[in-house]
Amino acid sequence: MANSPFDLACETDYRAWRDAKLAAYPRNVDELVVALANPRQLTPQEFSALESRCTRANMVIYSAPHLPAADKSLPHQLARQLGLSRLEGNYLADEDGLSSITPADDEGSVRGEFIPYTHKPINWHTDGYYNTPDRRILGMTLHCAQDAESGGENALLDHEIAYIQLRDTRPEYVAALMQPDAMTIPARMDDDNVARAEQSGPVFSVDAEQGFLYMRYTARTRSIVWKGDATTQAAVRTLADILAHPEYTLTARLRPGMGLICNNVLHTRSAFSDAPEHRRLLYRGRYYDRLAFPARTA
Ligand SMILES: [Fe+2]
């Protein structure tokens, strides 16, 4: 592919892209927020506002607090207008393919064994990092139907920024994390209790057709095996260090009627507390599509 900023052999293209990316990157989470009058039917101005955030940061936060927040058709229809239609279903997902992320009350329930369905914090990751290469999660949405009483924030970082920070430290570290056997997830159950085979792959890869950067990553140290050579090990430590220092991290607290739409950027969830009559509830969508915006006429 000609002129990819992700080509480690071409420093000039990388520099130009990097400088523009960092200059445009939002430094305050409020810059990511776009108010939508009717998320089911976006106006050209709203498409533009959403697109500009996604161009800068691979993510956008929408806000429509005036509409019933618990209506699942809202995030569903909004996502479809932005090119997200191939939704990953799993057996803990609801019938429409969106997963209701909320703490499981019942002791010993299947969901309660998996971190998303608890009050616990979730460390840095991209969604579906254990998926096979033909089932990459390219798009992800989180719609807030009900927020927690306290906590439950999401820290967010465009994976292209993590790439830049790692490459600026040492390009060899990026090369190490692009190896097809850099990261192996042993055969087990995933966070949504789906049985799966051992899965090896790179952390960073460049899409062969469209040239975008894809990242699969988890900061979890259990149930993950990193390649044992010194460079890969150092790269993993450096990446964890980068994620621990919030220079470019944006932290969002989604309120009812707000949601995140992104090209599966890096994210966390902080611990939270709520009450049985006031449960935190987020609808999560995982898509095999990236965000796409209607072509604008000049
Ligand atoms: Fe996630």
mmCIF file of N, CA and C in Angstrom, residues 41-156:
data_model
loop_
_atom_site.group_PDB
_atom_site.id
_atom_site.type_symbol
_atom_site.label_atom_id
_atom_site.label_comp_id
_atom_site.label_asym_id
_atom_site.label_seq_id
_atom_site.Cartn_x
_atom_site.Cartn_y
_atom_site.Cartn_z
ATOM 1 N N GLN A 41 -32.698 9.924 13.118
ATOM 2 C CA GLN A 41 -32.681 10.556 11.800
ATOM 3 C C GLN A 41 -31.736 11.746 11.845
ATOM 4 N N LEU A 42 -30.477 11.462 11.536
ATOM 5 C CA LEU A 42 -29.444 12.493 11.659
ATOM 6 C C LEU A 42 -29.570 13.533 10.557
ATOM 7 N N THR A 43 -29.284 14.758 10.906
ATOM 8 C CA THR A 43 -29.241 15.826 9.905
ATOM 9 C C THR A 43 -27.838 15.873 9.288
ATOM 10 N N PRO A 44 -27.702 16.502 8.121
ATOM 11 C CA PRO A 44 -26.359 16.629 7.526
ATOM 12 C C PRO A 44 -25.371 17.304 8.479
ATOM 13 N N GLN A 45 -25.844 18.281 9.246
ATOM 14 C CA GLN A 45 -24.957 18.968 10.200
ATOM 15 C C GLN A 45 -24.505 18.001 11.295
ATOM 16 N N GLU A 46 -25.417 17.142 11.740
ATOM 17 C CA GLU A 46 -25.056 16.182 12.788
ATOM 18 C C GLU A 46 -24.074 15.126 12.257
ATOM 19 N N PHE A 47 -24.313 14.666 11.031
ATOM 20 C CA PHE A 47 -23.344 13.738 10.409
ATOM 21 C C PHE A 47 -21.949 14.358 10.399
ATOM 22 N N SER A 48 -21.899 15.630 9.994
ATOM 23 C CA SER A 48 -20.619 16.345 9.919
ATOM 24 C C SER A 48 -19.947 16.444 11.275
ATOM 25 N N ALA A 49 -20.747 16.781 12.291
ATOM 26 C CA ALA A 49 -20.191 16.942 13.639
ATOM 27 C C ALA A 49 -19.674 15.603 14.162
ATOM 28 N N LEU A 50 -20.404 14.529 13.891
ATOM 29 C CA LEU A 50 -19.969 13.193 14.329
ATOM 30 C C LEU A 50 -18.700 12.786 13.577
ATOM 31 N N GLU A 51 -18.691 13.063 12.287
ATOM 32 C CA GLU A 51 -17.547 12.667 11.466
ATOM 33 C C GLU A 51 -16.275 13.393 11.889
ATOM 34 N N SER A 52 -16.390 14.680 12.219
ATOM 35 C CA SER A 52 -15.172 15.424 12.560
ATOM 36 C C SER A 52 -14.545 14.865 13.838
ATOM 37 N N ARG A 53 -15.375 14.462 14.819
ATOM 38 C CA ARG A 53 -14.819 13.847 16.041
ATOM 39 C C ARG A 53 -14.136 12.526 15.705
ATOM 40 N N CYS A 54 -14.784 11.736 14.849
ATOM 41 C CA CYS A 54 -14.231 10.415 14.531
ATOM 42 C C CYS A 54 -12.948 10.532 13.724
ATOM 43 N N THR A 55 -12.864 11.535 12.896
ATOM 44 C CA THR A 55 -11.633 11.746 12.137
ATOM 45 C C THR A 55 -10.488 12.087 13.082
ATOM 46 N N ARG A 56 -10.786 12.886 14.089
ATOM 47 C CA ARG A 56 -9.736 13.309 15.029
ATOM 48 C C ARG A 56 -9.357 12.222 16.020
ATOM 49 N N ALA A 57 -10.351 11.438 16.450
ATOM 50 C CA ALA A 57 -10.103 10.577 17.619
ATOM 51 C C ALA A 57 -10.646 9.160 17.489
ATOM 52 N N ASN A 58 -11.177 8.794 16.313
ATOM 53 C CA ASN A 58 -11.778 7.468 16.125
ATOM 54 C C ASN A 58 -12.950 7.204 17.057
ATOM 55 N N MET A 59 -13.497 8.260 17.641
ATOM 56 C CA MET A 59 -14.644 8.074 18.550
ATOM 57 C C MET A 59 -15.426 9.374 18.674
ATOM 58 N N VAL A 60 -16.675 9.222 19.105
ATOM 59 C CA VAL A 60 -17.524 10.380 19.367
ATOM 60 C C VAL A 60 -18.492 9.989 20.480
ATOM 61 N N ILE A 61 -18.888 10.970 21.274
ATOM 62 C CA ILE A 61 -19.915 10.741 22.303
ATOM 63 C C ILE A 61 -21.138 11.555 21.902
ATOM 64 N N TYR A 62 -22.262 10.871 21.768
ATOM 65 C CA TYR A 62 -23.476 11.603 21.439
ATOM 66 C C TYR A 62 -24.280 11.833 22.708
ATOM 67 N N SER A 63 -25.161 12.809 22.619
ATOM 68 C CA SER A 63 -25.967 13.141 23.781
ATOM 69 C C SER A 63 -27.376 13.476 23.322
ATOM 70 N N ALA A 64 -28.333 12.732 23.841
ATOM 71 C CA ALA A 64 -29.748 12.979 23.526
ATOM 72 C C ALA A 64 -30.559 12.739 24.800
ATOM 73 N N PRO A 65 -30.326 13.564 25.839
ATOM 74 C CA PRO A 65 -30.936 13.308 27.147
ATOM 75 C C PRO A 65 -32.442 13.535 27.169
ATOM 76 N N HIS A 66 -32.973 14.147 26.110
ATOM 77 C CA HIS A 66 -34.409 14.458 26.085
ATOM 78 C C HIS A 66 -35.238 13.262 25.628
ATOM 79 N N LEU A 67 -34.588 12.172 25.198
ATOM 80 C CA LEU A 67 -35.333 11.003 24.713
ATOM 81 C C LEU A 67 -35.285 9.887 25.759
ATOM 82 N N PRO A 68 -36.240 8.956 25.730
ATOM 83 C CA PRO A 68 -36.209 7.838 26.693
ATOM 84 C C PRO A 68 -34.926 7.028 26.522
ATOM 85 N N ALA A 69 -34.090 7.033 27.559
ATOM 86 C CA ALA A 69 -32.738 6.476 27.426
ATOM 87 C C ALA A 69 -32.730 4.962 27.320
ATOM 88 N N ALA A 70 -33.775 4.299 27.845
ATOM 89 C CA ALA A 70 -33.752 2.836 27.891
ATOM 90 C C ALA A 70 -34.261 2.192 26.606
ATOM 91 N N ASP A 71 -34.589 3.003 25.609
ATOM 92 C CA ASP A 71 -35.108 2.464 24.354
ATOM 93 C C ASP A 71 -33.951 1.967 23.486
ATOM 94 N N LYS A 72 -33.875 0.650 23.339
ATOM 95 C CA LYS A 72 -32.723 0.077 22.631
ATOM 96 C C LYS A 72 -32.720 0.368 21.139
ATOM 97 N N SER A 73 -33.864 0.722 20.611
ATOM 98 C CA SER A 73 -33.900 0.981 19.173
ATOM 99 C C SER A 73 -33.094 2.235 18.830
ATOM 100 N N LEU A 74 -32.890 3.093 19.816
ATOM 101 C CA LEU A 74 -32.165 4.344 19.564
ATOM 102 C C LEU A 74 -30.696 4.082 19.181
ATOM 103 N N PRO A 75 -29.911 3.416 20.041
ATOM 104 C CA PRO A 75 -28.516 3.157 19.637
ATOM 105 C C PRO A 75 -28.426 2.276 18.385
ATOM 106 N N HIS A 76 -29.387 1.372 18.253
ATOM 107 C CA HIS A 76 -29.425 0.463 17.109
ATOM 108 C C HIS A 76 -29.569 1.241 15.793
ATOM 109 N N GLN A 77 -30.539 2.130 15.764
ATOM 110 C CA GLN A 77 -30.799 2.885 14.532
ATOM 111 C C GLN A 77 -29.725 3.934 14.270
ATOM 112 N N LEU A 78 -29.197 4.504 15.350
ATOM 113 C CA LEU A 78 -28.116 5.473 15.192
ATOM 114 C C LEU A 78 -26.892 4.800 14.572
ATOM 115 N N ALA A 79 -26.543 3.634 15.114
ATOM 116 C CA ALA A 79 -25.367 2.909 14.622
ATOM 117 C C ALA A 79 -25.519 2.582 13.141
ATOM 118 N N ARG A 80 -26.715 2.168 12.750
ATOM 119 C CA ARG A 80 -26.931 1.771 11.356
ATOM 120 C C ARG A 80 -26.683 2.930 10.395
ATOM 121 N N GLN A 81 -27.062 4.134 10.820
ATOM 122 C CA GLN A 81 -26.831 5.300 9.952
ATOM 123 C C GLN A 81 -25.349 5.609 9.800
ATOM 124 N N LEU A 82 -24.536 5.091 10.731
ATOM 125 C CA LEU A 82 -23.094 5.365 10.693
ATOM 126 C C LEU A 82 -22.317 4.159 10.171
ATOM 127 N N GLY A 83 -23.009 3.300 9.436
ATOM 128 C CA GLY A 83 -22.316 2.196 8.768
ATOM 129 C C GLY A 83 -22.125 0.963 9.619
ATOM 130 N N LEU A 84 -22.632 0.973 10.843
ATOM 131 C CA LEU A 84 -22.468 -0.186 11.718
ATOM 132 C C LEU A 84 -23.713 -1.051 11.614
ATOM 133 N N SER A 85 -23.603 -2.153 10.873
ATOM 134 C CA SER A 85 -24.784 -2.998 10.705
ATOM 135 C C SER A 85 -24.512 -4.463 11.017
ATOM 136 N N ARG A 86 -23.259 -4.906 10.808
ATOM 137 C CA ARG A 86 -22.974 -6.323 11.068
ATOM 138 C C ARG A 86 -22.618 -6.509 12.537
ATOM 139 N N LEU A 87 -23.654 -6.767 13.326
ATOM 140 C CA LEU A 87 -23.550 -6.831 14.772
ATOM 141 C C LEU A 87 -23.150 -8.232 15.209
ATOM 142 N N GLU A 88 -22.158 -8.305 16.090
ATOM 143 C CA GLU A 88 -21.786 -9.609 16.632
ATOM 144 C C GLU A 88 -22.821 -10.020 17.675
ATOM 145 N N GLY A 89 -23.355 -11.200 17.485
ATOM 146 C CA GLY A 89 -24.274 -11.707 18.489
ATOM 147 C C GLY A 89 -23.533 -12.718 19.343
ATOM 148 N N ASN A 90 -23.894 -12.825 20.583
ATOM 149 C CA ASN A 90 -23.370 -13.933 21.372
ATOM 150 C C ASN A 90 -24.498 -14.366 22.289
ATOM 151 N N TYR A 91 -24.281 -15.464 23.000
ATOM 152 C CA TYR A 91 -25.457 -16.012 23.633
ATOM 153 C C TYR A 91 -25.867 -15.275 24.910
ATOM 154 N N LEU A 92 -25.009 -14.330 25.367
ATOM 155 C CA LEU A 92 -25.453 -13.476 26.461
ATOM 156 C C LEU A 92 -26.058 -12.173 25.950
ATOM 157 N N ALA A 93 -26.016 -11.983 24.644
ATOM 158 C CA ALA A 93 -26.595 -10.765 24.087
ATOM 159 C C ALA A 93 -28.118 -10.909 24.050
ATOM 160 N N ASP A 94 -28.783 -9.784 23.996
ATOM 161 C CA ASP A 94 -30.235 -9.814 23.889
ATOM 162 C C ASP A 94 -30.613 -10.161 22.450
ATOM 163 N N GLU A 95 -31.879 -10.318 22.217
ATOM 164 C CA GLU A 95 -32.311 -10.808 20.908
ATOM 165 C C GLU A 95 -31.911 -9.916 19.747
ATOM 166 N N ASP A 96 -31.836 -8.611 20.027
ATOM 167 C CA ASP A 96 -31.465 -7.700 18.948
ATOM 168 C C ASP A 96 -29.950 -7.609 18.755
ATOM 169 N N GLY A 97 -29.174 -8.391 19.531
ATOM 170 C CA GLY A 97 -27.733 -8.428 19.343
ATOM 171 C C GLY A 97 -26.970 -7.439 20.204
ATOM 172 N N LEU A 98 -27.655 -6.500 20.841
ATOM 173 C CA LEU A 98 -26.981 -5.610 21.790
ATOM 174 C C LEU A 98 -26.919 -6.317 23.138
ATOM 175 N N SER A 99 -25.784 -6.159 23.838
ATOM 176 C CA SER A 99 -25.668 -6.771 25.164
ATOM 177 C C SER A 99 -26.048 -5.744 26.223
ATOM 178 N N SER A 100 -26.860 -6.174 27.187
ATOM 179 C CA SER A 100 -27.211 -5.301 28.309
ATOM 180 C C SER A 100 -26.156 -5.501 29.386
ATOM 181 N N ILE A 101 -25.275 -4.507 29.544
ATOM 182 C CA ILE A 101 -24.194 -4.613 30.518
ATOM 183 C C ILE A 101 -24.678 -4.023 31.826
ATOM 184 N N THR A 102 -24.934 -4.908 32.776
ATOM 185 C CA THR A 102 -25.468 -4.495 34.065
ATOM 186 C C THR A 102 -25.045 -5.556 35.069
ATOM 187 N N PRO A 103 -24.843 -5.183 36.344
ATOM 188 C CA PRO A 103 -24.405 -6.200 37.300
ATOM 189 C C PRO A 103 -25.441 -7.302 37.459
ATOM 190 N N ALA A 104 -24.960 -8.537 37.521
ATOM 191 C CA ALA A 104 -25.859 -9.676 37.731
ATOM 192 C C ALA A 104 -26.090 -9.822 39.229
ATOM 193 N N ASP A 105 -27.341 -9.804 39.629
ATOM 194 C CA ASP A 105 -27.688 -9.908 41.050
ATOM 195 C C ASP A 105 -27.553 -11.323 41.562
ATOM 196 N N ASP A 106 -28.089 -12.221 40.768
ATOM 197 C CA ASP A 106 -28.247 -13.586 41.245
ATOM 198 C C ASP A 106 -26.912 -14.284 41.424
ATOM 199 N N GLU A 107 -26.690 -14.728 42.619
ATOM 200 C CA GLU A 107 -25.475 -15.454 42.987
ATOM 201 C C GLU A 107 -25.298 -16.660 42.064
ATOM 202 N N GLY A 108 -24.103 -16.830 41.557
ATOM 203 C CA GLY A 108 -23.825 -18.022 40.762
ATOM 204 C C GLY A 108 -24.395 -17.987 39.360
ATOM 205 N N SER A 109 -24.885 -16.848 38.910
ATOM 206 C CA SER A 109 -25.404 -16.803 37.550
ATOM 207 C C SER A 109 -24.243 -16.847 36.565
ATOM 208 N N VAL A 110 -24.524 -17.231 35.338
ATOM 209 C CA VAL A 110 -23.477 -17.328 34.328
ATOM 210 C C VAL A 110 -22.860 -15.952 34.091
ATOM 211 N N ARG A 111 -23.716 -14.935 33.938
ATOM 212 C CA ARG A 111 -23.199 -13.607 33.654
ATOM 213 C C ARG A 111 -22.294 -13.099 34.767
ATOM 214 N N GLY A 112 -22.689 -13.356 36.028
ATOM 215 C CA GLY A 112 -21.962 -12.808 37.165
ATOM 216 C C GLY A 112 -20.536 -13.301 37.293
ATOM 217 N N GLU A 113 -20.200 -14.379 36.565
ATOM 218 C CA GLU A 113 -18.822 -14.859 36.594
ATOM 219 C C GLU A 113 -17.929 -14.026 35.690
ATOM 220 N N PHE A 114 -18.493 -13.142 34.904
ATOM 221 C CA PHE A 114 -17.730 -12.403 33.923
ATOM 222 C C PHE A 114 -17.725 -10.921 34.264
ATOM 223 N N ILE A 115 -16.519 -10.341 34.212
ATOM 224 C CA ILE A 115 -16.302 -9.011 34.767
ATOM 225 C C ILE A 115 -17.283 -7.947 34.264
ATOM 226 N N PRO A 116 -17.637 -7.928 32.972
ATOM 227 C CA PRO A 116 -18.557 -6.866 32.548
ATOM 228 C C PRO A 116 -19.849 -6.840 33.353
ATOM 229 N N TYR A 117 -20.256 -7.992 33.859
ATOM 230 C CA TYR A 117 -21.539 -8.075 34.562
ATOM 231 C C TYR A 117 -21.362 -7.995 36.084
ATOM 232 N N THR A 118 -20.319 -7.263 36.513
ATOM 233 C CA THR A 118 -20.072 -7.026 37.939
ATOM 234 C C THR A 118 -19.904 -5.517 38.144
ATOM 235 N N HIS A 119 -19.590 -5.131 39.398
ATOM 236 C CA HIS A 119 -19.294 -3.725 39.705
ATOM 237 C C HIS A 119 -17.795 -3.432 39.606
ATOM 238 N N LYS A 120 -17.025 -4.410 39.165
ATOM 239 C CA LYS A 120 -15.561 -4.287 39.214
ATOM 240 C C LYS A 120 -15.005 -3.422 38.078
ATOM 241 N N PRO A 121 -13.815 -2.877 38.321
ATOM 242 C CA PRO A 121 -13.168 -2.125 37.231
ATOM 243 C C PRO A 121 -12.702 -3.065 36.122
ATOM 244 N N ILE A 122 -12.623 -2.534 34.915
ATOM 245 C CA ILE A 122 -12.095 -3.292 33.775
ATOM 246 C C ILE A 122 -10.898 -2.512 33.245
ATOM 247 N N ASN A 123 -9.775 -3.196 33.110
ATOM 248 C CA ASN A 123 -8.528 -2.558 32.675
ATOM 249 C C ASN A 123 -8.537 -2.297 31.159
ATOM 250 N N TRP A 124 -7.521 -1.621 30.681
ATOM 251 C CA TRP A 124 -7.433 -1.246 29.265
ATOM 252 C C TRP A 124 -7.583 -2.451 28.325
ATOM 253 N N HIS A 125 -8.379 -2.264 27.310
ATOM 254 C CA HIS A 125 -8.558 -3.323 26.313
ATOM 255 C C HIS A 125 -9.258 -2.742 25.085
ATOM 256 N N THR A 126 -9.207 -3.493 24.007
ATOM 257 C CA THR A 126 -10.138 -3.270 22.911
ATOM 258 C C THR A 126 -11.110 -4.451 22.941
ATOM 259 N N ASP A 127 -12.299 -4.259 22.407
ATOM 260 C CA ASP A 127 -13.301 -5.327 22.473
ATOM 261 C C ASP A 127 -12.963 -6.452 21.494
ATOM 262 N N GLY A 128 -13.275 -7.667 21.917
ATOM 263 C CA GLY A 128 -13.105 -8.814 21.034
ATOM 264 C C GLY A 128 -11.657 -9.137 20.740
ATOM 265 N N TYR A 129 -10.761 -8.850 21.688
ATOM 266 C CA TYR A 129 -9.333 -9.103 21.428
ATOM 267 C C TYR A 129 -9.060 -10.595 21.255
ATOM 268 N N TYR A 130 -9.997 -11.427 21.667
ATOM 269 C CA TYR A 130 -9.824 -12.879 21.550
ATOM 270 C C TYR A 130 -10.488 -13.434 20.290
ATOM 271 N N ASN A 131 -11.048 -12.554 19.460
ATOM 272 C CA ASN A 131 -11.724 -13.050 18.251
ATOM 273 C C ASN A 131 -10.721 -13.512 17.193
ATOM 274 N N THR A 132 -11.194 -14.366 16.303
ATOM 275 C CA THR A 132 -10.371 -14.785 15.163
ATOM 276 C C THR A 132 -10.248 -13.617 14.176
ATOM 277 N N PRO A 133 -9.202 -13.635 13.334
ATOM 278 C CA PRO A 133 -8.971 -12.500 12.422
ATOM 279 C C PRO A 133 -10.152 -12.219 11.489
ATOM 280 N N ASP A 134 -10.957 -13.211 11.177
ATOM 281 C CA ASP A 134 -12.088 -12.951 10.281
ATOM 282 C C ASP A 134 -13.299 -12.406 11.046
ATOM 283 N N ARG A 135 -13.159 -12.275 12.351
ATOM 284 C CA ARG A 135 -14.253 -11.723 13.153
ATOM 285 C C ARG A 135 -13.754 -10.544 13.987
ATOM 286 N N ARG A 136 -12.946 -9.699 13.355
ATOM 287 C CA ARG A 136 -12.438 -8.530 14.069
ATOM 288 C C ARG A 136 -13.587 -7.589 14.433
ATOM 289 N N ILE A 137 -13.562 -7.111 15.657
ATOM 290 C CA ILE A 137 -14.541 -6.099 16.060
ATOM 291 C C ILE A 137 -13.966 -4.739 15.662
ATOM 292 N N LEU A 138 -14.562 -4.150 14.638
ATOM 293 C CA LEU A 138 -14.040 -2.883 14.129
ATOM 294 C C LEU A 138 -14.774 -1.688 14.721
ATOM 295 N N GLY A 139 -16.053 -1.882 15.020
ATOM 296 C CA GLY A 139 -16.853 -0.793 15.585
ATOM 297 C C GLY A 139 -17.467 -1.206 16.911
ATOM 298 N N MET A 140 -17.616 -0.245 17.805
ATOM 299 C CA MET A 140 -18.179 -0.567 19.122
ATOM 300 C C MET A 140 -19.044 0.606 19.597
ATOM 301 N N THR A 141 -20.172 0.275 20.205
ATOM 302 C CA THR A 141 -21.042 1.316 20.749
ATOM 303 C C THR A 141 -21.421 0.979 22.185
ATOM 304 N N LEU A 142 -21.563 2.012 22.993
ATOM 305 C CA LEU A 142 -22.013 1.868 24.376
ATOM 306 C C LEU A 142 -23.061 2.942 24.601
ATOM 307 N N HIS A 143 -24.283 2.523 24.872
ATOM 308 C CA HIS A 143 -25.350 3.494 25.101
ATOM 309 C C HIS A 143 -25.765 3.413 26.560
ATOM 310 N N CYS A 144 -25.824 4.562 27.226
ATOM 311 C CA CYS A 144 -26.163 4.574 28.655
ATOM 312 C C CYS A 144 -27.674 4.706 28.841
ATOM 313 N N ALA A 145 -28.285 3.635 29.378
ATOM 314 C CA ALA A 145 -29.707 3.688 29.729
ATOM 315 C C ALA A 145 -29.861 4.195 31.156
ATOM 316 N N GLN A 146 -28.902 3.822 32.020
ATOM 317 C CA GLN A 146 -28.937 4.241 33.428
ATOM 318 C C GLN A 146 -27.502 4.311 33.924
ATOM 319 N N ASP A 147 -27.139 5.405 34.573
ATOM 320 C CA ASP A 147 -25.774 5.487 35.099
ATOM 321 C C ASP A 147 -25.730 4.968 36.535
ATOM 322 N N ALA A 148 -24.505 4.780 37.035
ATOM 323 C CA ALA A 148 -24.324 4.281 38.408
ATOM 324 C C ALA A 148 -24.566 5.418 39.390
ATOM 325 N N GLU A 149 -24.689 5.081 40.665
ATOM 326 C CA GLU A 149 -24.788 6.139 41.667
ATOM 327 C C GLU A 149 -23.448 6.846 41.795
ATOM 328 N N SER A 150 -22.382 6.069 41.767
ATOM 329 C CA SER A 150 -21.056 6.692 41.693
ATOM 330 C C SER A 150 -20.114 5.756 40.947
ATOM 331 N N GLY A 151 -19.135 6.351 40.273
ATOM 332 C CA GLY A 151 -18.160 5.571 39.507
ATOM 333 C C GLY A 151 -18.709 5.149 38.159
ATOM 334 N N GLY A 152 -18.030 4.164 37.563
ATOM 335 C CA GLY A 152 -18.465 3.658 36.260
ATOM 336 C C GLY A 152 -18.052 4.537 35.096
ATOM 337 N N GLU A 153 -16.983 5.339 35.295
ATOM 338 C CA GLU A 153 -16.479 6.146 34.177
ATOM 339 C C GLU A 153 -15.720 5.254 33.189
ATOM 340 N N ASN A 154 -15.629 5.725 31.956
ATOM 341 C CA ASN A 154 -14.819 5.047 30.937
ATOM 342 C C ASN A 154 -13.654 5.941 30.551
ATOM 343 N N ALA A 155 -12.429 5.439 30.739
ATOM 344 C CA ALA A 155 -11.263 6.126 30.176
ATOM 345 C C ALA A 155 -11.127 5.656 28.734
ATOM 346 N N LEU A 156 -10.792 6.574 27.851
ATOM 347 C CA LEU A 156 -10.776 6.301 26.418
ATOM 348 C C LEU A 156 -9.468 6.782 25.818
#
